[in-house]
XYZ file of C-alpha atoms in Angstrom:
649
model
C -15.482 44.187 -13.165
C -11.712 44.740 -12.734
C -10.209 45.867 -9.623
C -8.342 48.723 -11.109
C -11.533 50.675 -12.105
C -12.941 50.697 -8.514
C -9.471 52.554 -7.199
C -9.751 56.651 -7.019
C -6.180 58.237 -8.200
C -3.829 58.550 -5.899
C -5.359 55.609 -3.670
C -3.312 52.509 -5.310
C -0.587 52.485 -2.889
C -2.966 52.394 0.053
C -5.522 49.958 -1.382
C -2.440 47.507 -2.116
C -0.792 47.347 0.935
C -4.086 47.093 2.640
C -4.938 44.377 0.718
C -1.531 42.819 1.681
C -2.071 43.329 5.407
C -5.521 41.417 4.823
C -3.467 38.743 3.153
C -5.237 38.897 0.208
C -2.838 38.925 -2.227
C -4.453 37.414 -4.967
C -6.409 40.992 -5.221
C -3.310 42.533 -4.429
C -1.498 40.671 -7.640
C -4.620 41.601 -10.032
C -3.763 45.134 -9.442
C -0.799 45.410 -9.778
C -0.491 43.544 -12.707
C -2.842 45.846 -14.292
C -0.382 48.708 -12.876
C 2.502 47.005 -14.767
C 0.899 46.991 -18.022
C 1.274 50.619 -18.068
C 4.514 51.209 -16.550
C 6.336 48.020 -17.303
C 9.416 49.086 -15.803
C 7.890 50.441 -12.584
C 10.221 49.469 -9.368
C 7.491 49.699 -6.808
C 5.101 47.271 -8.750
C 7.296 45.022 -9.730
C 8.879 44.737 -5.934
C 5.560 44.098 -4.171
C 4.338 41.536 -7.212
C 7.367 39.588 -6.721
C 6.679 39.319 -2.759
C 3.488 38.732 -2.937
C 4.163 35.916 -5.571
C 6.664 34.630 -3.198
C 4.183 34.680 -0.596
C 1.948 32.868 -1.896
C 4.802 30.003 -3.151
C 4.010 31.028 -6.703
C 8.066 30.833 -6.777
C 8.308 30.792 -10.419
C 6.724 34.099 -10.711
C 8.410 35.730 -8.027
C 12.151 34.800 -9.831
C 10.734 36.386 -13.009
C 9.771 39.866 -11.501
C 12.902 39.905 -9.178
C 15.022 39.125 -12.681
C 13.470 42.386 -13.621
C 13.878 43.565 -11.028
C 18.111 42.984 -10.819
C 17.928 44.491 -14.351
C 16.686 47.815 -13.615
C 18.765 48.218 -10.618
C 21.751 46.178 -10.944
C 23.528 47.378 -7.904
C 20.984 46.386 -5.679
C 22.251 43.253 -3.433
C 18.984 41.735 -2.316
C 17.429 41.870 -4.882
C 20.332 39.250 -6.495
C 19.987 37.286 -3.452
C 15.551 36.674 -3.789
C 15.712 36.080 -7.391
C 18.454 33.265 -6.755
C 16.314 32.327 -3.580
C 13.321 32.048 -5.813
C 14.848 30.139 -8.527
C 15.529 27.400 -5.944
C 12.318 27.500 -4.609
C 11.151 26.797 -7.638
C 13.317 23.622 -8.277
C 15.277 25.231 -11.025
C 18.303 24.335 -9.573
C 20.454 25.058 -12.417
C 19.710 28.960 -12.912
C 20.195 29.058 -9.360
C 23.415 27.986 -9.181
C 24.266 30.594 -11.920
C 22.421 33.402 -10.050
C 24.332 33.164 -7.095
C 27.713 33.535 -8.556
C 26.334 37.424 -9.917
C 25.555 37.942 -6.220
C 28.600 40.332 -4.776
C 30.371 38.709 -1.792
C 30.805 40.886 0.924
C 31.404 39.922 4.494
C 27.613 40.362 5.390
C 26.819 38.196 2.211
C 29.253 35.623 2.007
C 27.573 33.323 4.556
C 24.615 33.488 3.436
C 24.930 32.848 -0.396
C 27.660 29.457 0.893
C 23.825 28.481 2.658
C 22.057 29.188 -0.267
C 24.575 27.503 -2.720
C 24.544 24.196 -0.223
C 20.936 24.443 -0.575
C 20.889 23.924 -3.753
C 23.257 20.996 -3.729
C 21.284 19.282 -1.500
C 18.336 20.283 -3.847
C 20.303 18.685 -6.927
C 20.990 15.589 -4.393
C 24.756 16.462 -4.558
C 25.092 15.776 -0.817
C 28.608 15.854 -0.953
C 29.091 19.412 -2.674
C 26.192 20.548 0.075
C 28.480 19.683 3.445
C 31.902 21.089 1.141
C 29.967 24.262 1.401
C 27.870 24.015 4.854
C 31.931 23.435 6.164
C 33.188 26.509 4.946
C 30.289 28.533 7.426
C 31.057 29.739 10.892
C 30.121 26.728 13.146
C 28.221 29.039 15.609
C 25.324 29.459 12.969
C 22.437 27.412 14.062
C 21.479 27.612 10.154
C 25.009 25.233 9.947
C 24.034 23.362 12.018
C 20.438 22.518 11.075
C 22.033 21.913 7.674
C 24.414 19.235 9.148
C 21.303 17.561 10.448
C 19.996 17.072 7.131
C 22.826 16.182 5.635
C 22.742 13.006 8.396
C 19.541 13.001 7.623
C 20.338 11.814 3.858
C 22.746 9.152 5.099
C 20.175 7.705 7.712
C 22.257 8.410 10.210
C 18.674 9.742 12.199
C 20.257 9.380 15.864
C 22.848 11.740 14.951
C 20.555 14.207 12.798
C 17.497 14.301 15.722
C 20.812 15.323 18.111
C 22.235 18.470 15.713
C 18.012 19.196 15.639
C 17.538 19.334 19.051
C 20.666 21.117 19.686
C 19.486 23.915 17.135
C 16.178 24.088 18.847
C 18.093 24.891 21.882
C 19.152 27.682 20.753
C 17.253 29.134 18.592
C 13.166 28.068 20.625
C 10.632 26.631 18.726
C 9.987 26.584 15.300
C 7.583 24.393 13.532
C 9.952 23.441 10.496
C 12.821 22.231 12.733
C 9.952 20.532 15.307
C 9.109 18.768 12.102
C 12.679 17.459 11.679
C 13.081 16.418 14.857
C 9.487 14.468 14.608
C 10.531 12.616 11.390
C 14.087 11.249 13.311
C 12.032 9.801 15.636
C 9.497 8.254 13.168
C 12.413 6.766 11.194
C 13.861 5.621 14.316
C 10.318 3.679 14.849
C 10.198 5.742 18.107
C 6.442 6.492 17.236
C 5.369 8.472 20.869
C 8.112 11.230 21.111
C 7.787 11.899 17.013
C 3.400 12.004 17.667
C 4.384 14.519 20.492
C 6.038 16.606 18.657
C 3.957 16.477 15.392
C 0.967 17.474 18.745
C 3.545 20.757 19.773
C 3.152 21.451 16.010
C -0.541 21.137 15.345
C -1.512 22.768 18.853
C 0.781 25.914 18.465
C -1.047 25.903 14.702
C -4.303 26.025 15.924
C -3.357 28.439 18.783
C -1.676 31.097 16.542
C -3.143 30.949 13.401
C -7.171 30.263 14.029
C -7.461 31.252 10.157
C -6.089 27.972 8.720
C -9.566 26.560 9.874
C -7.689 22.792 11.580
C -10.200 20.259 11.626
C -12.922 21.924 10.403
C -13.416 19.402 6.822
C -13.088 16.132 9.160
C -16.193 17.901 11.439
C -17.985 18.653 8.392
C -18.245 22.117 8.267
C -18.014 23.492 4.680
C -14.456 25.816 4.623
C -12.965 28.164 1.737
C -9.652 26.757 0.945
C -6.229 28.383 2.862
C -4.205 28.350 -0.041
C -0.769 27.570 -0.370
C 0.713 30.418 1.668
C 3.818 31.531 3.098
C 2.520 31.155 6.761
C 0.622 27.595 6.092
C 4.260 27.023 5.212
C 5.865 28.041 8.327
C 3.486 26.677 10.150
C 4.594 23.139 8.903
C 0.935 22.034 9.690
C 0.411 20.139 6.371
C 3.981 18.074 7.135
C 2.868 17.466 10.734
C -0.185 16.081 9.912
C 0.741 13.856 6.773
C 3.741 12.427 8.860
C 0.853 11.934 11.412
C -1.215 9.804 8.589
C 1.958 7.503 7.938
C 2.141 6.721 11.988
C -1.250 5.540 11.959
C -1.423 4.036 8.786
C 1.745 1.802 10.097
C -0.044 1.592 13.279
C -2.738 -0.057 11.183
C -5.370 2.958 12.638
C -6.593 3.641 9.319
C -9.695 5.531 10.232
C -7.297 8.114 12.236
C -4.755 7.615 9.092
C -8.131 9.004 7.404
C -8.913 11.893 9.977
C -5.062 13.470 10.020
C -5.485 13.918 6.288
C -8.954 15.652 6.640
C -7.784 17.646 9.483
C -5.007 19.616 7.596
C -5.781 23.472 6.462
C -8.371 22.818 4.111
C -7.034 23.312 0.029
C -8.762 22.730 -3.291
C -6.937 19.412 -4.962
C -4.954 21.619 -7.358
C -3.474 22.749 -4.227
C -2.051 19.827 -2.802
C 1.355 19.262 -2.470
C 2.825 15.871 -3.859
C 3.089 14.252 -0.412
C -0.615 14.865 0.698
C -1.695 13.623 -3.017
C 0.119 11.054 -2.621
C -0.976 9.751 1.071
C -4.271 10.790 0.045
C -4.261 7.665 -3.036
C -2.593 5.236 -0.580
C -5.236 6.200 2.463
C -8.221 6.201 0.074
C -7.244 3.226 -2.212
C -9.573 0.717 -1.170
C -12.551 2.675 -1.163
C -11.694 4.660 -4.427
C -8.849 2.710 -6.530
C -9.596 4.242 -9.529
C -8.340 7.873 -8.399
C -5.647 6.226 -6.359
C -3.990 4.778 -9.537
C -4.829 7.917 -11.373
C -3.291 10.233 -8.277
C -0.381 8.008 -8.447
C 0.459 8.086 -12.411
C -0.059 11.782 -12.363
C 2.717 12.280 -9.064
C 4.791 9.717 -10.919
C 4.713 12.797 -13.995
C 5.944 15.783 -11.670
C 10.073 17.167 -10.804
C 10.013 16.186 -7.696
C 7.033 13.108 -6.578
C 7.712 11.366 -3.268
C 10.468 8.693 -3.706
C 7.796 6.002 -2.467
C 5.754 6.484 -5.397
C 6.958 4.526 -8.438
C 7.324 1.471 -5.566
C 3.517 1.831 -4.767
C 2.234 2.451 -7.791
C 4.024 -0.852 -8.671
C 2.761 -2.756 -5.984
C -0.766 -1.743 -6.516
C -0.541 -2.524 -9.960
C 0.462 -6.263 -8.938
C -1.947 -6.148 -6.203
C -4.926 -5.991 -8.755
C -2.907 -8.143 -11.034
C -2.042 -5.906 -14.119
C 1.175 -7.092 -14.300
C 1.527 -5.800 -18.096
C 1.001 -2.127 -16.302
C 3.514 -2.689 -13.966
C 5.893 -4.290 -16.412
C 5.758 -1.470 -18.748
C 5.901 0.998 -16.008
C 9.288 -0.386 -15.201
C 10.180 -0.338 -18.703
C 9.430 3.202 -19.322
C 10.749 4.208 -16.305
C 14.540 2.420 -16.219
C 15.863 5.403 -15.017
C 13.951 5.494 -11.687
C 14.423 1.389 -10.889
C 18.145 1.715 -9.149
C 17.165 5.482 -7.319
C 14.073 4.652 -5.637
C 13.621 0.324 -5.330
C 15.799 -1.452 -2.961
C 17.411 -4.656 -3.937
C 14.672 -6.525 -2.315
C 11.810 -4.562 -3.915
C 12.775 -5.013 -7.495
C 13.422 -8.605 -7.057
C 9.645 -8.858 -5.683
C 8.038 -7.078 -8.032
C 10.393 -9.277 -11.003
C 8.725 -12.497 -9.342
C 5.232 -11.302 -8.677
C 5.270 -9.991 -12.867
C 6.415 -13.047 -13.787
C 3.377 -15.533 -12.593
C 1.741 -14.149 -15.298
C 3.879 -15.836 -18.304
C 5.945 -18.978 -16.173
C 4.138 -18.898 -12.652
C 6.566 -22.127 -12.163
C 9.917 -19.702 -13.038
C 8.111 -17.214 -10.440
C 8.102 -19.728 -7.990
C 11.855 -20.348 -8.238
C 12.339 -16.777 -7.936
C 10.367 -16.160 -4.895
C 11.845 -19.484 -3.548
C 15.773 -18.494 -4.269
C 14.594 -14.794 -2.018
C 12.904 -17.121 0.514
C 16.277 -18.923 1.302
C 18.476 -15.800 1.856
C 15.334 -14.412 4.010
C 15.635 -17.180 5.862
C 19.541 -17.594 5.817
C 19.141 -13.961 7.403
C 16.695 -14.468 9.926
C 18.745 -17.600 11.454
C 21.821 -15.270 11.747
C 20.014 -12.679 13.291
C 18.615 -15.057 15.873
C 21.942 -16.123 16.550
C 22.833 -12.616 16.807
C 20.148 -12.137 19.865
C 21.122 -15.185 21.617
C 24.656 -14.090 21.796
C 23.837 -10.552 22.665
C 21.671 -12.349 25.435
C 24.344 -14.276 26.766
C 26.592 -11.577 26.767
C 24.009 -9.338 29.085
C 24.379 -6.517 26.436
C 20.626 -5.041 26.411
C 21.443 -2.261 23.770
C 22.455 -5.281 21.326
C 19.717 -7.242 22.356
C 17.018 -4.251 21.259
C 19.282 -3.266 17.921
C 19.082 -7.326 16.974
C 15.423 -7.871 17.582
C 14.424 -4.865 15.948
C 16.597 -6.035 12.819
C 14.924 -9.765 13.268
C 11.421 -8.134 13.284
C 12.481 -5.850 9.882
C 13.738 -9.054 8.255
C 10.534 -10.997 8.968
C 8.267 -8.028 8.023
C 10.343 -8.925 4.194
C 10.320 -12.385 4.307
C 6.402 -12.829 5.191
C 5.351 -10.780 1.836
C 7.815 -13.200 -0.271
C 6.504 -16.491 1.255
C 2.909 -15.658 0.798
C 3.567 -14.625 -2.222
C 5.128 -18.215 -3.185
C 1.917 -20.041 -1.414
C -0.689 -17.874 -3.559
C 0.775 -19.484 -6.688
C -0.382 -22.677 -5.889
C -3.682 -21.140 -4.004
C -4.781 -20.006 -6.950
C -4.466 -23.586 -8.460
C -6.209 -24.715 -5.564
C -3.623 -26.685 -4.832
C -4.106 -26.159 -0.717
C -1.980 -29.358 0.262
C 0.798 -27.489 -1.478
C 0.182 -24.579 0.378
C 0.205 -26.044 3.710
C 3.193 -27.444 2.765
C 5.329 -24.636 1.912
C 3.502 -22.776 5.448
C 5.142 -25.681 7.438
C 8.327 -24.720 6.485
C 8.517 -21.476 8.201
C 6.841 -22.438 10.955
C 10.507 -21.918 12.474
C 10.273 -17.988 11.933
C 6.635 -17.272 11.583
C 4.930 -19.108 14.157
C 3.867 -15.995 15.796
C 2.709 -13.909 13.004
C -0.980 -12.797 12.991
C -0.432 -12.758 9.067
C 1.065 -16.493 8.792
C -1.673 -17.588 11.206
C -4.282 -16.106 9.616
C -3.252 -17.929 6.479
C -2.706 -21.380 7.741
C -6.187 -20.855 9.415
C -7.462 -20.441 5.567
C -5.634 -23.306 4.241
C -6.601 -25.543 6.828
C -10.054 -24.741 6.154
C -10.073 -25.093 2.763
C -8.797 -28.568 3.090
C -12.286 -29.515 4.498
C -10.977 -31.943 6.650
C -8.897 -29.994 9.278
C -11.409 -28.340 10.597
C -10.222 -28.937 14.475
C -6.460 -27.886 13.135
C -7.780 -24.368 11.614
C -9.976 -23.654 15.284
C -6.700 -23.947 16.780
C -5.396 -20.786 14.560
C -8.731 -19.025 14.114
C -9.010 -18.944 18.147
C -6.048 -16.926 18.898
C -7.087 -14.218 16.485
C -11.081 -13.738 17.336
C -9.948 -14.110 21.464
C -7.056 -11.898 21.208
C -9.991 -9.469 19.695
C -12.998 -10.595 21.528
C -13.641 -7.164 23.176
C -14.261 -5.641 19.710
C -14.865 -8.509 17.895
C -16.273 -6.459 14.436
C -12.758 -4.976 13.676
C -12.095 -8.764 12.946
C -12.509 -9.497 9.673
C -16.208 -11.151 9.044
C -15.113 -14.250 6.827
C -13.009 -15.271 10.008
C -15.996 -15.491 12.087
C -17.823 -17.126 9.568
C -15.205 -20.026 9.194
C -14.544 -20.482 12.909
C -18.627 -20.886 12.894
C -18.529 -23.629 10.412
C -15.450 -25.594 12.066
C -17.614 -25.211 14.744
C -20.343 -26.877 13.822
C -18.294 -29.276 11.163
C -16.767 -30.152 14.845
C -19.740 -30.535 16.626
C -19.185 -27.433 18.792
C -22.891 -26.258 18.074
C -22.515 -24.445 21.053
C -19.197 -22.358 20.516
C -20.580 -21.231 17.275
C -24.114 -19.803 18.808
C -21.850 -17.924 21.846
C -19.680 -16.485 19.025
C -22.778 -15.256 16.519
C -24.445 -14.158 20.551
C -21.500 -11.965 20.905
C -21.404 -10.922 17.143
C -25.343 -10.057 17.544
C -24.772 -8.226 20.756
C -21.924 -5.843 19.299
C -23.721 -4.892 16.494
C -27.010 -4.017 18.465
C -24.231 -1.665 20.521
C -23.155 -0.180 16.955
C -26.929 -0.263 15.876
C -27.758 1.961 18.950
C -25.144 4.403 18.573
C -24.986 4.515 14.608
C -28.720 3.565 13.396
C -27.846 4.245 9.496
C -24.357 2.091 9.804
C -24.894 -1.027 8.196
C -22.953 -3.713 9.451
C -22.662 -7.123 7.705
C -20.916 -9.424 10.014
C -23.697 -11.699 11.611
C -25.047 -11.528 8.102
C -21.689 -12.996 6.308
C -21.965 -15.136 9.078
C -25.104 -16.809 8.406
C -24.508 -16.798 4.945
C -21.701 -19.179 5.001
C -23.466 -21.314 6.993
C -26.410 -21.412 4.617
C -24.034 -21.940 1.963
C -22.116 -24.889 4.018
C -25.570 -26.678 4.385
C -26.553 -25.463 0.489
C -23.195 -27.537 -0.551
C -23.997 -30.435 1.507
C -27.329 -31.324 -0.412
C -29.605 -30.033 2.416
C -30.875 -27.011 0.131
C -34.190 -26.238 2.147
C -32.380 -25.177 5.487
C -29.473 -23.465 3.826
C -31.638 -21.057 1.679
C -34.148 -20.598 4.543
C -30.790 -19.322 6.511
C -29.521 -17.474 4.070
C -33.536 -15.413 3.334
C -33.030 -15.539 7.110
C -29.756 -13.851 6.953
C -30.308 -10.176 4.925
C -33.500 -9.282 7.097
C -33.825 -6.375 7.734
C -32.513 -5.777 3.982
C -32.626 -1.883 4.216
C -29.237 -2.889 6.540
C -28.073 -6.110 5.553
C -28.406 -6.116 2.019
C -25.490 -5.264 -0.170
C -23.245 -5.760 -2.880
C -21.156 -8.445 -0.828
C -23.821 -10.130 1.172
C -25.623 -10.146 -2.247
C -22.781 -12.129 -3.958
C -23.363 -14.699 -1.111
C -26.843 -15.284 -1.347
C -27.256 -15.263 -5.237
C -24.588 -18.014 -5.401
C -26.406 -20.202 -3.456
C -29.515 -20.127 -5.557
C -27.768 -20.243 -8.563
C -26.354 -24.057 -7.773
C -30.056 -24.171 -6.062
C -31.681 -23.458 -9.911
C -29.214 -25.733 -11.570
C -29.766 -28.968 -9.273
C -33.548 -28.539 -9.740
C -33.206 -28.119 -13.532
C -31.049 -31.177 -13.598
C -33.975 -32.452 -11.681
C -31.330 -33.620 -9.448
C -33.712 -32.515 -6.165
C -37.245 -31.003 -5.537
C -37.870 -28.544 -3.562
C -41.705 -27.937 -1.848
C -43.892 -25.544 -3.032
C -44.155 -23.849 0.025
C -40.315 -22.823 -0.133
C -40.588 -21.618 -3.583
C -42.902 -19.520 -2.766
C -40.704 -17.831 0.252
C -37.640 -17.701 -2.289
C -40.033 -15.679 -5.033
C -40.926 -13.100 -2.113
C -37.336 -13.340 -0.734
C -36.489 -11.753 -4.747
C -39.164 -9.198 -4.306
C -37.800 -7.580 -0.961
C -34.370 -7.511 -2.917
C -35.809 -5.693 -6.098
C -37.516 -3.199 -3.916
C -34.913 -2.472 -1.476
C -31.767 -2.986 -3.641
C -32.064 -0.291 -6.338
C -29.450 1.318 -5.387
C -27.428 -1.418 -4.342
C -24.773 -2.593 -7.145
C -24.627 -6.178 -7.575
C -21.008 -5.605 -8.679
C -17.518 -3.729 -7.485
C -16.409 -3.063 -11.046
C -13.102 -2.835 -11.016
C -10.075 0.187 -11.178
C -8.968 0.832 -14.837
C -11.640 -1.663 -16.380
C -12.539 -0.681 -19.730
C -15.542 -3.047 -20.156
C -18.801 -1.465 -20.396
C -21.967 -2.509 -18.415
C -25.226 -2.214 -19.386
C -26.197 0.952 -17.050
C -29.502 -0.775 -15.526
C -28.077 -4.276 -15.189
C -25.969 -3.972 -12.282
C -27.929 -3.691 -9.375
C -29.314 -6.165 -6.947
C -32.800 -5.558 -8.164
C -32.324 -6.418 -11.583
C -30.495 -9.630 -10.833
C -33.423 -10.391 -8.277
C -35.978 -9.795 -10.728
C -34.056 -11.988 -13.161
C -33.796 -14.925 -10.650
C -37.232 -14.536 -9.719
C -38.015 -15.011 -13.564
C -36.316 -17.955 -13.240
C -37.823 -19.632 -9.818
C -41.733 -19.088 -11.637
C -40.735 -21.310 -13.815
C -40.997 -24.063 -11.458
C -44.112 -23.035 -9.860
């Protein structure tokens, strides 16, 4: 039923501006829209559409009623001044522009359209035409000089810009928006505590003031009714506090609280989102849902404005998943965007990495020719801290290292890029190789060890060289040794025991089996899968080594209880080890007892029944191939391979 039939005569005016003191102005809009249908020229509608339009950021609306608005009365000053303020908050920069210069200029008016006409400059990325104007303001404007900040802002001068922020907080209080400013200085900067303490002054004074925007409430599971995209969430700047919030974490590497900032902002439906939370939201989420991450991505990558860091990403995952041809034609299409928003270094990278897929030997030469100046840089730069060490000068010192650190954090990327060319050939001696090379740099890189570690194991006969990388990384964890990645555990188990450390390896699975009873106790539905990876690559070491009987018994052994340890990984595991188990017999290459046949055949029978749910597969993001729905779950592939084991009893 429509609004407009439930409201007596007479009663409009007060049902609309009560519905605008509720802040419902959605309501408020349906009725007065109605109102305008039969008096399309009526001041008073038209005036109260266009703010609540405005109000709730529907921007584009708002210009077109206030355009009506400066056509019925003409004389009328603000109304000039909100339609040209809503055409630039609608990104129409260009009607903007030309709406200001209709706007009268009078001494009360002439500062503020120069703000308004800088705005837009800096809107159109004409930085230079912005400070022209911002100049021609009276200094003693805090507006100025929260617009010079910016402007330093744009040049990455961030020292300078946090100063003119502060200073304009100084006199003007707080205000969330320029709180926010000052916060993102300090984040560029890499000065990660003061910008988290002043994203906390914005989130607490949120919470404090405006209870309505329901903070926190999705990440604590409580069902909430979407905030909208209003004028105070805006003001607020709760939904900028808390995605620059994700990005400290997520370069923290605390990717569950990465996770939690995003599900603490004001709850909104997903056609709500700004471009920035969309976008942190695919990058956050990508591992667990790829699929929607590329799809999130390609959509932002559609929109006036997207994020600048989005046609980079979208690249890089692309070439992280190898579809090269997607990221080649994606670079293609988008010529245009390559020199505004990837660095030098990036495109180079991402030439290379596309590349592999036609001449991985002219990739190679490409990621070799970056490698030298990487490493032409990094010499310098040590040079650079030396001297500034000599000299006693600690400022230098800090500057230098922190450039050293940025140029390693490129050059590690580029180098294991070169090594997984010849990884993938399997071509480890290669690989160690080019590793020993920038030993020089990268000696103390967790991501360089870890590598080496892999190499050396892969080798199969360094197995006292990898313990000697692998160490480090488990000890320097050992207090919460699950956030270590399980395959590490597994392989310092098997160098272990390859090493005759028998005993190592049991105090290591000990701890591993201790931590997970902790997690068990506290969590009893978590399913965690390290002791079990563990065990399976130990069955699978003895399983390669001929001795088939005691590597399947470990790996049965492994996935009990299977309503927690048996999943799509720990699946892949196992089945591959009675795959080579079912070829070697039907070779009749070795015999296996009765007795054991029978365990594996009831082994397949606790997977059917308790992996029905369980796919046997992670299909893929963007894979076209269709699978038989039925045929990709742990119990079917159980049930197959049981099909196949009664054939040799």
């Amino acid at each position: 039923m429509n609004n407009t039939t439930l409201i007596k005569e007479g009663e409009y005016t007060v049902k609309v501006y009560s519905l605008i003191r509720d802040q419902k102005y959605g309501e408020a809009i349906e009725i007065l829209s109605s109102e305008l249908e039969n008096h399309p020229k009526s001041r008073a509608a038209l005036s109260i559409l266009a703010y609540c339009h405005y109000y709730l950021q529907n921007f584009a609306a708002a210009a077109e009623h206030y355009k009506q608005l400066t056509q019925i009365q003409p004389d009328n000053i603000e109304y000039r001044i909100n339609y040209a303020q809503s055409l630039y908050k609608a990104n129409m920069f260009a009607e903007a522009t030309k709406a200001t210069f209709s706007i009268p200029s009078t001494p009360e008016t002439q500062s503020q359209i120069l703000k308004l006409q800088s705005a837009i400059k800096y809107g159109e990325q004409d930085y230079a035409g912005s400070k022209a104007l911002i100049d021609q303001c009276p200094n003693d404007d805090v507006d100025v000089e929260i617009n010079n900040g910016c402007l330093l802002f744009t040049e990455e001068r961030y020292e300078e810009a946090c100063r003119r922020f502060l200073t304009a907080q100084q006199m003007i209080g707080f205000q969330a928006g320029l709180s926010y400013n000052i916060a993102l200085c300090y984040y560029h900067m890499k000065q990660f505590a003061p910008s988290l303490k002043h994203i906390a002054d914005i989130i607490e004074r949120g919470i404090r003031e405006h209870p309505e925007l329901s903070v926190g409430m999705t990440t604590e599971g409580i069902e909430v009714r979407s905030v909208g995209n209003t004028l105070v969430l805006h003001e607020t700047a709760l939904i900028e506090a808390f995605n620059l919030k994700a990005a400290i974490e997520y370069q923290l590497k605390n990717y569950d609280a990465a996770m939690d900032a995003l599900t603490d902002m004001p709850p909104r439906s997903e056609e709500e989102l700004d471009p920035v939370t969309l976008h942190n939201q695919a990058l956050i989420n990508f591992d667990a849902s790829p699929t929607q991450g590329f799809e999130k991505l390609q959509f932002l990558l559609q929109q006036n404005p997207f994020p600048p860091e989005t046609f980079g990403n979208l690249l890089l995952l692309y070439c992280k998943y190898e579809y090269f041809d997607l990221a080649a034609d994606v670079l293609a299409e988008n010529a245009h965007l390559t020199f505004k928003y990837l660095s030098q270094y990036l495109y180079n990278f991402l030439d290379a990495l596309i590349t592999q897929q036609t001449s991985p030997e002219e990739a190679y030469r490409k990621f070799d020719d970056m490698a030298s100046k990487h490493t032409d840089t990094l010499r310098k730069l040590t040079k650079q801290v030396q001297e500034s060490r000599q000299n006693h000068d600690d400022e230098a010192v800090k500057k230098a290292v922190n450039e050293y650190d940025e140029a390693l954090e490129r050059y590690i990327p580029v180098l294991m890029a070169q090594a997984k060319i010849y990884w993938d050939r399997e071509n480890y001696t290669q690989v160690e190789k080019i590793f020993r090379k920038s030993v020089e740099f990268c000696n103390e890189h967790d991501t360089w060890k870890l590598n080496v570690a892999h190499v050396l194991f892969m080798q199969e006969n360094k197995y006292k060289e990898d313990i000697s990388f692998y160490e480090p990384i488990v000890k320097k964890n050992y207090d919460h040794i699950l956030n270590i990645s399980a395959i590490v555990l597994a392989n310092l188990c098997v160098s272990y025991i390859m090493t005759s450390q028998n005993e190592e390896a049991e105090e290591l699975m000990r701890k591993i089996e201790k931590e997970e009873e902790q997690v068990s106790y506290t969590d009893p539905d978590k399913k965690i899968f390290h002791l079990c990876i563990v065990n399976l690559v130990i069955g699978t070491l003895y399983c390669a080594k001929g001795n088939y009987e005691f590597g399947i018994s470990r790996v049965m052994k492994s996935l009990e209880p299977y309503n927690k340890k048996l999943g799509t990984d720990t699946w892949f595991y196992a089945k591959r080890c009675f795959c080579s188990l079912l070829e070697n017999m039907a070779k009749h290459m070795i015999l296996i007892r009765d007795s054991v046949l029978q365990e594996i055949i009831q082994f397949f029978e606790h997977c059917e029944a308790y992996g029905k749910s369980i796919p046997s597969i992670i299909e893929q993001p963007l894979q076209n191939t269709v699978i038989q729905p039925g045929t990709r779950t742990v119990a079917y592939e159980a049930r197959y391979l049981k099909s196949l084991f009664l054939k040799f009893v």
